[in-house]
mmCIF file of C-alpha atoms in Angstrom:
data_model
loop_
_atom_site.group_PDB
_atom_site.id
_atom_site.type_symbol
_atom_site.label_atom_id
_atom_site.label_comp_id
_atom_site.label_asym_id
_atom_site.label_seq_id
_atom_site.Cartn_x
_atom_site.Cartn_y
_atom_site.Cartn_z
ATOM 1 C CA MET A 1 0.037 0.022 -0.018
ATOM 2 C CA LEU A 2 1.224 3.470 -0.829
ATOM 3 C CA ASP A 3 2.045 5.800 1.998
ATOM 4 C CA PHE A 4 0.133 9.111 1.704
ATOM 5 C CA TRP A 5 1.693 10.736 4.768
ATOM 6 C CA CYS A 6 4.747 12.756 3.827
ATOM 7 C CA PRO A 7 6.027 15.851 5.642
ATOM 8 C CA GLU A 8 9.127 16.200 3.651
ATOM 9 C CA ASN A 9 11.917 13.739 4.266
ATOM 10 C CA TYR A 10 14.819 16.183 4.618
ATOM 11 C CA VAL A 11 17.594 15.768 7.115
ATOM 12 C CA ASN A 12 19.517 18.767 8.609
ATOM 13 C CA ALA A 13 22.922 18.966 7.095
ATOM 14 C CA GLU A 14 26.118 18.852 9.019
ATOM 15 C CA VAL A 15 28.430 21.777 8.324
ATOM 16 C CA ALA A 16 29.696 21.532 4.725
ATOM 17 C CA PRO A 17 31.892 23.476 2.442
ATOM 18 C CA VAL A 18 30.195 26.304 0.690
ATOM 19 C CA TYR A 19 30.655 26.589 -3.045
ATOM 20 C CA PRO A 20 31.031 30.241 -3.937
ATOM 21 C CA MET A 21 29.191 31.865 -6.793
ATOM 22 C CA GLY A 22 31.830 31.167 -9.382
ATOM 23 C CA GLY A 23 32.476 28.359 -11.812
ATOM 24 C CA ALA A 24 29.369 26.459 -12.645
ATOM 25 C CA ALA A 25 27.027 29.045 -10.963
ATOM 26 C CA SER A 26 28.584 31.976 -12.963
ATOM 27 C CA ARG A 27 28.337 29.943 -16.162
ATOM 28 C CA LEU A 28 24.731 29.244 -15.477
ATOM 29 C CA TYR A 29 24.060 32.867 -14.713
ATOM 30 C CA SER A 30 25.703 33.911 -17.947
ATOM 31 C CA THR A 31 23.685 31.336 -19.927
ATOM 32 C CA LEU A 32 20.482 32.465 -18.336
ATOM 33 C CA THR A 33 21.056 36.126 -18.982
ATOM 34 C CA ARG A 34 22.159 35.575 -22.513
ATOM 35 C CA SER A 35 19.080 33.422 -23.186
ATOM 36 C CA LEU A 36 16.825 36.054 -21.712
ATOM 37 C CA SER A 37 18.541 38.733 -23.698
ATOM 38 C CA SER A 38 18.577 41.529 -21.164
ATOM 39 C CA PRO A 39 22.047 42.108 -19.422
ATOM 40 C CA LEU A 40 21.826 42.029 -15.647
ATOM 41 C CA PRO A 41 24.440 42.984 -13.079
ATOM 42 C CA LEU A 42 26.378 40.003 -11.717
ATOM 43 C CA PRO A 43 25.066 38.877 -8.357
ATOM 44 C CA PRO A 44 27.171 38.930 -5.227
ATOM 45 C CA SER A 45 29.082 36.060 -3.946
ATOM 46 C CA CYS A 46 27.086 33.648 -1.677
ATOM 47 C CA PRO A 47 28.330 34.297 1.894
ATOM 48 C CA ASP A 48 29.304 31.580 4.235
ATOM 49 C CA PRO A 49 26.117 30.484 6.171
ATOM 50 C CA ARG A 50 28.269 28.784 8.854
ATOM 51 C CA ARG A 51 28.883 31.997 10.650
ATOM 52 C CA PRO A 52 26.881 32.049 13.937
ATOM 53 C CA ALA A 53 23.192 32.785 13.286
ATOM 54 C CA ASP A 54 22.944 35.278 16.183
ATOM 55 C CA THR A 55 25.524 37.600 14.669
ATOM 56 C CA ASN A 56 24.820 40.000 11.844
ATOM 57 C CA PRO A 57 25.247 38.056 8.615
ATOM 58 C CA ASP A 58 26.612 39.219 5.336
ATOM 59 C CA PRO A 59 24.404 42.323 4.297
ATOM 60 C CA ASP A 60 23.658 40.683 1.001
ATOM 61 C CA LEU A 61 21.866 37.882 2.853
ATOM 62 C CA CYS A 62 18.897 38.239 5.180
ATOM 63 C CA ARG A 63 18.117 41.840 4.163
ATOM 64 C CA GLU A 64 16.081 43.709 1.662
ATOM 65 C CA GLN A 65 17.990 43.848 -1.601
ATOM 66 C CA LYS A 66 18.731 47.425 -2.613
ATOM 67 C CA THR A 67 20.174 46.480 -6.032
ATOM 68 C CA ALA A 68 18.862 48.781 -8.795
ATOM 69 C CA SER A 69 16.973 47.330 -11.591
ATOM 70 C CA PRO A 70 18.722 47.155 -14.960
ATOM 71 C CA ALA A 71 18.785 50.268 -17.066
ATOM 72 C CA ARG A 72 16.549 48.489 -19.546
ATOM 73 C CA PRO A 73 13.611 46.832 -17.717
ATOM 74 C CA LEU A 74 12.638 43.433 -18.705
ATOM 75 C CA ASP A 75 9.182 43.001 -20.373
ATOM 76 C CA PRO A 76 7.255 40.370 -18.637
ATOM 77 C CA ALA A 77 5.401 39.207 -21.780
ATOM 78 C CA GLU A 78 8.545 39.010 -23.731
ATOM 79 C CA LEU A 79 10.441 37.114 -20.879
ATOM 80 C CA LEU A 80 7.424 34.728 -20.791
ATOM 81 C CA ARG A 81 7.660 34.179 -24.550
ATOM 82 C CA GLN A 82 11.377 33.507 -24.269
ATOM 83 C CA CYS A 83 10.939 31.092 -21.459
ATOM 84 C CA GLU A 84 8.277 29.117 -23.608
ATOM 85 C CA GLU A 85 10.570 29.256 -26.627
ATOM 86 C CA ALA A 86 13.569 27.980 -24.594
ATOM 87 C CA LEU A 87 11.498 24.999 -23.416
ATOM 88 C CA GLY A 88 10.780 24.084 -26.989
ATOM 89 C CA ASP A 89 8.742 20.946 -27.604
ATOM 90 C CA ARG A 90 7.609 20.613 -24.070
ATOM 91 C CA ALA A 91 4.929 18.746 -22.269
ATOM 92 C CA PRO A 92 1.679 20.756 -22.002
ATOM 93 C CA ARG A 93 1.494 22.924 -18.883
ATOM 94 C CA LEU A 94 -0.778 21.933 -16.025
ATOM 95 C CA HIS A 95 -4.157 23.661 -16.817
ATOM 96 C CA ARG A 96 -5.551 25.198 -13.723
ATOM 97 C CA GLU A 97 -8.703 27.335 -13.378
ATOM 98 C CA PHE A 98 -8.985 30.510 -11.300
ATOM 99 C CA VAL A 99 -12.019 30.247 -9.090
ATOM 100 C CA ARG A 100 -13.632 33.726 -8.659
ATOM 101 C CA LEU A 101 -15.625 34.271 -5.442
ATOM 102 C CA GLY A 102 -18.938 36.005 -5.140
ATOM 103 C CA ASP A 103 -17.701 38.142 -2.300
ATOM 104 C CA GLY A 104 -14.864 39.557 -4.385
ATOM 105 C CA ASP A 105 -16.586 42.840 -5.345
ATOM 106 C CA GLY A 106 -13.555 45.172 -5.487
ATOM 107 C CA ALA A 107 -12.869 47.547 -8.389
ATOM 108 C CA PRO A 108 -11.134 46.022 -11.390
ATOM 109 C CA GLY A 109 -7.382 45.866 -10.753
ATOM 110 C CA SER A 110 -7.725 46.497 -7.030
ATOM 111 C CA SER A 111 -6.996 42.990 -5.965
ATOM 112 C CA VAL A 112 -3.492 42.070 -4.591
ATOM 113 C CA ARG A 113 -2.218 38.741 -6.095
ATOM 114 C CA VAL A 114 -0.196 36.547 -3.772
ATOM 115 C CA MET A 115 1.711 33.483 -4.830
ATOM 116 C CA GLN A 116 3.045 30.886 -2.367
ATOM 117 C CA TRP A 117 5.350 28.250 -3.781
ATOM 118 C CA ASN A 118 7.952 25.737 -2.464
ATOM 119 C CA ILE A 119 9.988 25.688 -5.735
ATOM 120 C CA LEU A 120 12.152 22.604 -4.826
ATOM 121 C CA ALA A 121 15.810 23.380 -4.203
ATOM 122 C CA GLN A 122 17.890 22.352 -7.180
ATOM 123 C CA ALA A 123 20.501 20.639 -5.068
ATOM 124 C CA LEU A 124 17.838 18.559 -3.202
ATOM 125 C CA GLY A 125 15.908 17.706 -6.383
ATOM 126 C CA GLU A 126 19.104 16.251 -8.012
ATOM 127 C CA GLY A 127 20.334 14.766 -4.686
ATOM 128 C CA LEU A 128 18.596 14.074 -1.449
ATOM 129 C CA ASP A 129 14.961 14.034 -2.513
ATOM 130 C CA SER A 130 15.120 10.809 -4.811
ATOM 131 C CA PHE A 131 12.068 11.297 -6.979
ATOM 132 C CA VAL A 132 12.155 7.734 -8.321
ATOM 133 C CA ARG A 133 9.708 8.289 -11.237
ATOM 134 C CA CYS A 134 10.989 11.649 -12.432
ATOM 135 C CA PRO A 135 13.388 11.379 -15.386
ATOM 136 C CA PRO A 136 16.782 13.081 -14.673
ATOM 137 C CA GLU A 137 16.255 15.371 -17.651
ATOM 138 C CA ALA A 138 13.072 16.840 -16.190
ATOM 139 C CA ILE A 139 15.006 17.774 -12.919
ATOM 140 C CA SER A 140 17.876 19.507 -14.599
ATOM 141 C CA TRP A 141 18.379 23.192 -13.750
ATOM 142 C CA SER A 142 18.753 24.083 -17.446
ATOM 143 C CA ARG A 143 15.025 23.137 -17.899
ATOM 144 C CA ARG A 144 13.583 23.890 -14.493
ATOM 145 C CA LYS A 145 14.733 27.486 -14.403
ATOM 146 C CA TYR A 146 12.470 28.283 -17.305
ATOM 147 C CA LEU A 147 9.515 26.352 -15.970
ATOM 148 C CA ILE A 148 9.739 28.168 -12.561
ATOM 149 C CA LEU A 149 9.959 31.609 -14.271
ATOM 150 C CA GLU A 150 7.099 30.631 -16.588
ATOM 151 C CA GLU A 151 4.837 29.824 -13.642
ATOM 152 C CA ILE A 152 5.707 33.143 -11.988
ATOM 153 C CA LEU A 153 5.265 35.128 -15.194
ATOM 154 C CA THR A 154 2.005 33.399 -16.039
ATOM 155 C CA TYR A 155 0.347 34.578 -12.749
ATOM 156 C CA ARG A 156 2.305 37.839 -12.259
ATOM 157 C CA PRO A 157 1.855 38.090 -8.401
ATOM 158 C CA HIS A 158 2.301 41.336 -6.589
ATOM 159 C CA ILE A 159 3.672 39.426 -3.636
ATOM 160 C CA LEU A 160 5.655 36.150 -4.140
ATOM 161 C CA CYS A 161 6.691 33.882 -1.252
ATOM 162 C CA LEU A 162 9.143 31.062 -2.177
ATOM 163 C CA GLN A 163 10.740 28.259 -0.195
ATOM 164 C CA GLU A 164 13.714 26.004 -0.989
ATOM 165 C CA VAL A 165 15.429 28.866 -2.967
ATOM 166 C CA ASP A 166 18.994 27.944 -3.639
ATOM 167 C CA HIS A 167 19.419 30.091 -6.796
ATOM 168 C CA TYR A 168 18.409 33.456 -5.340
ATOM 169 C CA HIS A 169 21.563 35.426 -5.991
ATOM 170 C CA ASP A 170 22.345 34.197 -9.592
ATOM 171 C CA THR A 171 18.775 33.842 -10.907
ATOM 172 C CA PHE A 172 15.727 34.941 -8.983
ATOM 173 C CA GLN A 173 16.913 38.171 -7.476
ATOM 174 C CA PRO A 174 18.472 39.601 -10.594
ATOM 175 C CA VAL A 175 15.721 38.513 -12.982
ATOM 176 C CA LEU A 176 12.808 39.566 -10.825
ATOM 177 C CA ALA A 177 14.634 42.837 -9.993
ATOM 178 C CA GLY A 178 14.634 43.506 -13.734
ATOM 179 C CA LEU A 179 10.745 42.975 -13.701
ATOM 180 C CA GLY A 180 10.422 45.554 -10.896
ATOM 181 C CA TYR A 181 10.402 43.352 -7.736
ATOM 182 C CA GLY A 182 12.239 44.140 -4.509
ATOM 183 C CA SER A 183 13.153 41.179 -2.368
ATOM 184 C CA HIS A 184 14.530 39.753 0.850
ATOM 185 C CA PHE A 185 16.133 36.328 1.274
ATOM 186 C CA CYS A 186 16.975 34.413 4.442
ATOM 187 C CA PRO A 187 18.927 31.173 4.221
ATOM 188 C CA LYS A 188 18.685 28.201 6.591
ATOM 189 C CA PRO A 189 21.566 28.149 9.037
ATOM 190 C CA TRP A 190 22.368 24.540 8.093
ATOM 191 C CA SER A 191 20.927 23.951 4.687
ATOM 192 C CA PRO A 192 20.793 20.345 3.514
ATOM 193 C CA CYS A 193 21.761 21.593 0.030
ATOM 194 C CA LEU A 194 25.311 21.995 1.509
ATOM 195 C CA ASP A 195 25.533 18.130 1.693
ATOM 196 C CA VAL A 196 25.175 17.925 -2.153
ATOM 197 C CA ASP A 197 28.288 18.011 -4.307
ATOM 198 C CA GLY A 198 28.458 21.100 -6.525
ATOM 199 C CA ASN A 199 25.633 22.811 -4.602
ATOM 200 C CA ASN A 200 24.783 26.522 -5.194
ATOM 201 C CA GLY A 201 24.901 27.575 -1.575
ATOM 202 C CA PRO A 202 22.247 27.182 1.208
ATOM 203 C CA ASP A 203 18.471 27.211 0.495
ATOM 204 C CA GLY A 204 16.111 29.443 2.272
ATOM 205 C CA CYS A 205 12.978 31.553 2.090
ATOM 206 C CA ALA A 206 12.624 34.476 -0.284
ATOM 207 C CA LEU A 207 9.848 37.173 -0.399
ATOM 208 C CA PHE A 208 9.439 39.377 -3.459
ATOM 209 C CA TYR A 209 7.094 42.382 -3.881
ATOM 210 C CA ASP A 210 6.118 44.334 -6.905
ATOM 211 C CA ARG A 211 7.665 47.901 -6.442
ATOM 212 C CA SER A 212 5.019 49.515 -8.687
ATOM 213 C CA ARG A 213 2.325 48.345 -6.317
ATOM 214 C CA PHE A 214 3.999 48.297 -2.936
ATOM 215 C CA GLU A 215 6.379 50.566 -0.953
ATOM 216 C CA LEU A 216 8.722 48.782 1.427
ATOM 217 C CA LEU A 217 8.397 49.827 5.111
ATOM 218 C CA ASP A 218 10.369 47.087 6.831
ATOM 219 C CA SER A 219 11.842 43.656 6.411
ATOM 220 C CA VAL A 220 13.429 41.236 8.737
ATOM 221 C CA GLY A 221 14.723 37.699 8.629
ATOM 222 C CA LEU A 222 13.754 35.435 11.573
ATOM 223 C CA ARG A 223 15.264 32.269 12.947
ATOM 224 C CA LEU A 224 12.462 30.189 14.409
ATOM 225 C CA SER A 225 12.824 28.691 17.873
ATOM 226 C CA ALA A 226 11.365 25.886 19.836
ATOM 227 C CA MET A 227 11.247 26.197 23.562
ATOM 228 C CA ARG A 228 13.658 29.172 23.229
ATOM 229 C CA ILE A 229 16.144 27.040 21.372
ATOM 230 C CA PRO A 230 17.112 28.206 17.822
ATOM 231 C CA THR A 231 16.180 25.786 15.066
ATOM 232 C CA ASN A 232 17.166 25.405 11.413
ATOM 233 C CA GLN A 233 13.936 26.883 10.088
ATOM 234 C CA VAL A 234 13.597 30.594 9.145
ATOM 235 C CA ALA A 235 10.974 33.128 8.024
ATOM 236 C CA VAL A 236 10.960 36.537 6.243
ATOM 237 C CA VAL A 237 8.568 39.114 7.468
ATOM 238 C CA THR A 238 8.077 42.200 5.322
ATOM 239 C CA THR A 239 5.830 45.201 5.954
ATOM 240 C CA LEU A 240 4.509 46.880 2.753
ATOM 241 C CA ARG A 241 2.282 49.863 2.005
ATOM 242 C CA CYS A 242 -0.059 49.501 -0.960
ATOM 243 C CA ARG A 243 0.417 52.377 -3.392
ATOM 244 C CA THR A 244 -3.195 51.999 -4.678
ATOM 245 C CA THR A 245 -5.019 52.010 -1.372
ATOM 246 C CA GLY A 246 -2.559 53.460 1.105
ATOM 247 C CA ARG A 247 -3.179 50.445 3.266
ATOM 248 C CA CYS A 248 -0.336 48.448 4.993
ATOM 249 C CA VAL A 249 0.012 44.742 5.118
ATOM 250 C CA ARG A 250 2.576 42.503 6.846
ATOM 251 C CA VAL A 251 3.630 39.416 4.924
ATOM 252 C CA ALA A 252 5.493 36.369 6.272
ATOM 253 C CA ALA A 253 7.155 33.598 4.285
ATOM 254 C CA THR A 254 8.268 30.450 6.123
ATOM 255 C CA HIS A 255 9.164 26.774 5.821
ATOM 256 C CA LEU A 256 8.617 24.553 8.987
ATOM 257 C CA LYS A 257 10.507 21.433 9.848
ATOM 258 C CA ALA A 258 9.879 18.407 7.657
ATOM 259 C CA ARG A 259 9.447 14.664 8.251
ATOM 260 C CA ALA A 260 7.094 12.651 10.279
ATOM 261 C CA GLY A 261 7.883 12.417 13.961
ATOM 262 C CA TRP A 262 8.588 16.143 14.155
ATOM 263 C CA GLU A 263 5.055 17.387 14.649
ATOM 264 C CA TRP A 264 5.932 18.805 18.074
ATOM 265 C CA LEU A 265 8.723 20.766 16.561
ATOM 266 C CA ARG A 266 6.610 22.223 13.799
ATOM 267 C CA SER A 267 3.938 23.193 16.410
ATOM 268 C CA ALA A 268 6.750 24.991 18.538
ATOM 269 C CA GLN A 269 8.071 26.726 15.391
ATOM 270 C CA GLY A 270 4.508 27.905 14.317
ATOM 271 C CA SER A 271 3.844 29.138 17.802
ATOM 272 C CA ASP A 272 7.145 31.044 17.836
ATOM 273 C CA LEU A 273 6.248 32.762 14.422
ATOM 274 C CA LEU A 274 2.894 33.724 15.715
ATOM 275 C CA ARG A 275 4.431 35.143 18.904
ATOM 276 C CA GLN A 276 6.944 37.161 16.949
ATOM 277 C CA LEU A 277 4.318 38.450 14.539
ATOM 278 C CA GLN A 278 2.237 39.558 17.540
ATOM 279 C CA ASN A 279 5.301 41.371 19.074
ATOM 280 C CA VAL A 280 6.593 43.089 15.983
ATOM 281 C CA ASP A 281 4.120 46.003 16.276
ATOM 282 C CA PRO A 282 1.436 45.204 18.911
ATOM 283 C CA GLY A 283 -0.509 48.388 18.102
ATOM 284 C CA SER A 284 -0.624 47.885 14.375
ATOM 285 C CA ASP A 285 -3.865 47.188 12.526
ATOM 286 C CA ALA A 286 -2.066 46.109 9.364
ATOM 287 C CA PRO A 287 -3.575 42.807 8.201
ATOM 288 C CA LEU A 288 -1.339 39.666 7.938
ATOM 289 C CA LEU A 289 -0.494 37.388 5.175
ATOM 290 C CA ILE A 290 1.420 34.215 6.165
ATOM 291 C CA CYS A 291 2.563 31.992 3.408
ATOM 292 C CA GLY A 292 4.483 28.807 3.656
ATOM 293 C CA ASP A 293 5.302 25.142 3.345
ATOM 294 C CA PHE A 294 4.237 24.014 6.868
ATOM 295 C CA ASN A 295 5.044 20.416 6.164
ATOM 296 C CA ALA A 296 1.859 19.794 8.169
ATOM 297 C CA VAL A 297 -1.505 18.323 7.177
ATOM 298 C CA PRO A 298 -4.622 19.992 8.410
ATOM 299 C CA THR A 299 -5.097 17.697 11.302
ATOM 300 C CA GLU A 300 -1.762 18.603 12.856
ATOM 301 C CA GLU A 301 -1.538 20.773 15.955
ATOM 302 C CA VAL A 302 0.368 23.616 14.215
ATOM 303 C CA TYR A 303 -2.563 24.022 11.749
ATOM 304 C CA ARG A 304 -4.980 24.277 14.750
ATOM 305 C CA ARG A 305 -2.779 26.802 16.300
ATOM 306 C CA PHE A 306 -2.891 29.103 13.301
ATOM 307 C CA ALA A 307 -6.632 28.578 12.876
ATOM 308 C CA ALA A 308 -7.280 29.488 16.606
ATOM 309 C CA SER A 309 -4.680 32.216 16.765
ATOM 310 C CA PRO A 310 -5.835 35.555 18.438
ATOM 311 C CA LEU A 311 -4.422 37.146 15.240
ATOM 312 C CA GLY A 312 -7.721 36.141 13.453
ATOM 313 C CA LEU A 313 -6.369 34.051 10.728
ATOM 314 C CA ASP A 314 -8.133 31.930 8.137
ATOM 315 C CA SER A 315 -6.759 29.766 5.272
ATOM 316 C CA ALA A 316 -7.465 31.215 1.813
ATOM 317 C CA CYS A 317 -7.402 27.832 -0.096
ATOM 318 C CA LYS A 318 -10.411 26.670 2.028
ATOM 319 C CA LYS A 319 -12.430 28.874 -0.264
ATOM 320 C CA LEU A 320 -11.928 26.147 -2.925
ATOM 321 C CA GLY A 321 -14.103 23.759 -0.925
ATOM 322 C CA ALA A 322 -17.851 23.599 -1.442
ATOM 323 C CA ASP A 323 -18.388 24.403 2.228
ATOM 324 C CA GLY A 324 -15.467 26.937 2.458
ATOM 325 C CA ALA A 325 -14.088 24.954 5.362
ATOM 326 C CA THR A 326 -12.044 22.259 3.669
ATOM 327 C CA GLU A 327 -8.465 22.469 2.430
ATOM 328 C CA PRO A 328 -7.667 21.158 -1.172
ATOM 329 C CA GLU A 329 -6.999 17.384 -1.199
ATOM 330 C CA TYR A 330 -3.377 17.978 -1.996
ATOM 331 C CA THR A 331 -0.756 20.681 -2.599
ATOM 332 C CA THR A 332 2.103 18.165 -3.050
ATOM 333 C CA TRP A 333 2.141 14.786 -4.895
ATOM 334 C CA LYS A 334 5.327 12.822 -5.493
ATOM 335 C CA ILE A 335 6.801 9.364 -5.465
ATOM 336 C CA ARG A 336 9.954 8.545 -3.459
ATOM 337 C CA PRO A 337 11.693 5.190 -2.607
ATOM 338 C CA THR A 338 9.447 5.194 0.529
ATOM 339 C CA GLY A 339 6.239 5.306 -1.495
ATOM 340 C CA GLU A 340 3.658 7.840 -2.744
ATOM 341 C CA CYS A 341 3.075 11.064 -0.970
ATOM 342 C CA ARG A 342 -0.139 12.984 -1.509
ATOM 343 C CA ALA A 343 -0.949 15.697 1.066
ATOM 344 C CA THR A 344 -1.840 19.203 1.813
ATOM 345 C CA LEU A 345 1.199 20.848 3.389
ATOM 346 C CA ASP A 346 1.152 24.489 1.920
ATOM 347 C CA TYR A 347 -1.071 27.361 3.023
ATOM 348 C CA VAL A 348 -1.791 31.065 2.566
ATOM 349 C CA TRP A 349 -3.113 32.377 5.902
ATOM 350 C CA TYR A 350 -4.749 35.903 6.006
ATOM 351 C CA SER A 351 -6.415 38.298 8.413
ATOM 352 C CA ARG A 352 -10.071 37.386 7.876
ATOM 353 C CA ASP A 353 -11.465 40.706 9.277
ATOM 354 C CA SER A 354 -9.184 42.878 7.226
ATOM 355 C CA LEU A 355 -8.813 41.093 3.856
ATOM 356 C CA ARG A 356 -11.264 39.519 1.478
ATOM 357 C CA VAL A 357 -10.504 36.586 -0.781
ATOM 358 C CA ASP A 358 -11.537 37.562 -4.392
ATOM 359 C CA GLY A 359 -10.135 34.377 -6.042
ATOM 360 C CA VAL A 360 -8.030 31.221 -5.734
ATOM 361 C CA LEU A 361 -6.227 29.106 -8.185
ATOM 362 C CA ASP A 362 -7.619 25.640 -8.268
ATOM 363 C CA VAL A 363 -5.367 22.533 -8.075
ATOM 364 C CA PRO A 364 -4.883 20.352 -11.210
ATOM 365 C CA THR A 365 -6.571 16.961 -11.414
ATOM 366 C CA GLU A 366 -4.935 13.584 -10.998
ATOM 367 C CA GLU A 367 -5.162 13.024 -14.695
ATOM 368 C CA GLN A 368 -3.342 16.319 -15.401
ATOM 369 C CA ILE A 369 -0.563 15.615 -12.917
ATOM 370 C CA GLY A 370 -0.101 12.154 -14.520
ATOM 371 C CA PRO A 371 0.960 8.797 -13.184
ATOM 372 C CA ASP A 372 4.572 9.682 -12.416
ATOM 373 C CA ARG A 373 3.346 12.657 -10.244
ATOM 374 C CA LEU A 374 5.643 15.600 -9.578
ATOM 375 C CA PRO A 375 8.059 16.999 -10.479
ATOM 376 C CA SER A 376 7.768 16.224 -14.162
ATOM 377 C CA PHE A 377 8.449 17.641 -17.634
ATOM 378 C CA SER A 378 5.212 19.717 -17.152
ATOM 379 C CA TYR A 379 5.917 21.117 -13.657
ATOM 380 C CA PRO A 380 9.278 22.017 -11.998
ATOM 381 C CA SER A 381 8.480 21.342 -8.374
ATOM 382 C CA ASP A 382 6.934 18.594 -6.173
ATOM 383 C CA HIS A 383 4.731 21.317 -4.656
ATOM 384 C CA LEU A 384 1.994 23.213 -6.422
ATOM 385 C CA SER A 385 1.922 26.927 -6.374
ATOM 386 C CA LEU A 386 -0.899 28.607 -4.507
ATOM 387 C CA VAL A 387 -2.242 31.756 -5.990
ATOM 388 C CA CYS A 388 -4.837 33.933 -4.252
ATOM 389 C CA ASP A 389 -6.317 37.369 -4.920
ATOM 390 C CA PHE A 390 -7.043 39.643 -1.923
ATOM 391 C CA SER A 391 -8.708 42.997 -1.411
ATOM 392 C CA PHE A 392 -8.532 45.116 1.658
ATOM 393 C CA GLU A 393 -11.824 45.216 3.557
ATOM 394 C CA GLY A 394 -13.397 48.624 3.933
ATOM 395 C CA THR A 395 -11.327 50.263 1.217
ATOM 396 C CA GLU A 396 -12.988 53.007 -0.725
ATOM 397 C CA GLU A 397 -11.951 52.585 -4.434
#
C-alpha cells in the first residue's frame, strides 16, 4: 500500500563546504542572462552560512536587496515568450482554473495577487529528494529555471513567497529585480543543500514584492525557535504599503521542519512565528498574510494553532471547498523510494477581518498531474503553487 503521509523527508545538514558563486554558478548565470537577452548585473558571491546565526550576517543575505533594476527593464510578456521558446517541444502545462468568489466585489485591478510556492531546491531535487519516477532530464536546472519563471510570469503576483530557494543570487533576485520586484532572502543556518556536491549554496525563504504596487516599510529575517532553542527553520517578515489604497500589510514567508515524527517541533516553530508576529508591532492594525510550506497536514497541531490564533487568521485555499471549510486534497504529490506522498502541506493564511479573498487558483486533477506525479516535464516542483487574490476590507476605491 502506498503511504500518503509525507512531511518532507529532509535531514538537517552537517556543516559542509560552501561553493562560492563562481564556476558552474557563474556559467549558469551567464547562460540564463544570454538566453533572456537583457543584461543584468552579476550577483554577489554567496556568503558563508556557517557564521553564527545570532551575529549580523553578510548584508547581501537576510536583508532587503537594494540593487537597482537594470537600465533596460525586462518586459514580462517578452520574458514569458522567451521561456516558452527555450522550453521548445515541451509537455503541456498543467491547466488550472481561477475560481472567482462571489464576495470579491472590489474594483477592477484593485486585488492584490499573492503566490506561495515551494519551488524545490535544485540541489535537493538532484540529490537528497530521490524522485524515483522523475526522469533526470526533467529535474535539470537548465530546464527547471524556465519552468519556474514561466509559472511566476503566468500569474504575475504582486507578492511572491518562495521556499527552498538555492538560486536566489544568480537567478531569481536579478531576473525579478529586472521585472520591478524588490526582495529579501533568508537562508537556513544549516541547509541540507550543502551536503550535495556542486551545490549553489544554502536554500532558504525569499519574499518578493512588486515595487510598482507596494512601498517597502520594513523587512526582517527570523530564525524560528522551539522552547527558546534556535532551530534550522527561518521566516522572512516584510511590511508593505499599498500604493493604490494606502493600506499596509505584513507578509511572512516560512518553511517549517519536515518529516514525520517532528510534529511537536513544527507546532513549536509555528507558535514562535505567531508570537513574533504579535510582538513586531502590537498596536498595528495592518492585516497579515502568512505563506509557507508548513510540512503539516490540516489535522496537525500547528494548523490548529494558526486557525485558533488571536491574530484572527483563516486559510485562503479553504475557499476552494464547497463548504468553505475544507483544504484542497493535496498541494504536493510525489513518489519517493518510501512510497507515494499525496498531502496538503502548503497554506496562505490571511487576516479574515481585514482582507477579502477574491479568487483562488484551483489545483490540477490527478489526470493532469499524470501517473509519475511531480516534479515532471510539465511542472518543475513537487509542490503546487498557491495563487490567491485579496482585497482590503473597507477600502473606498
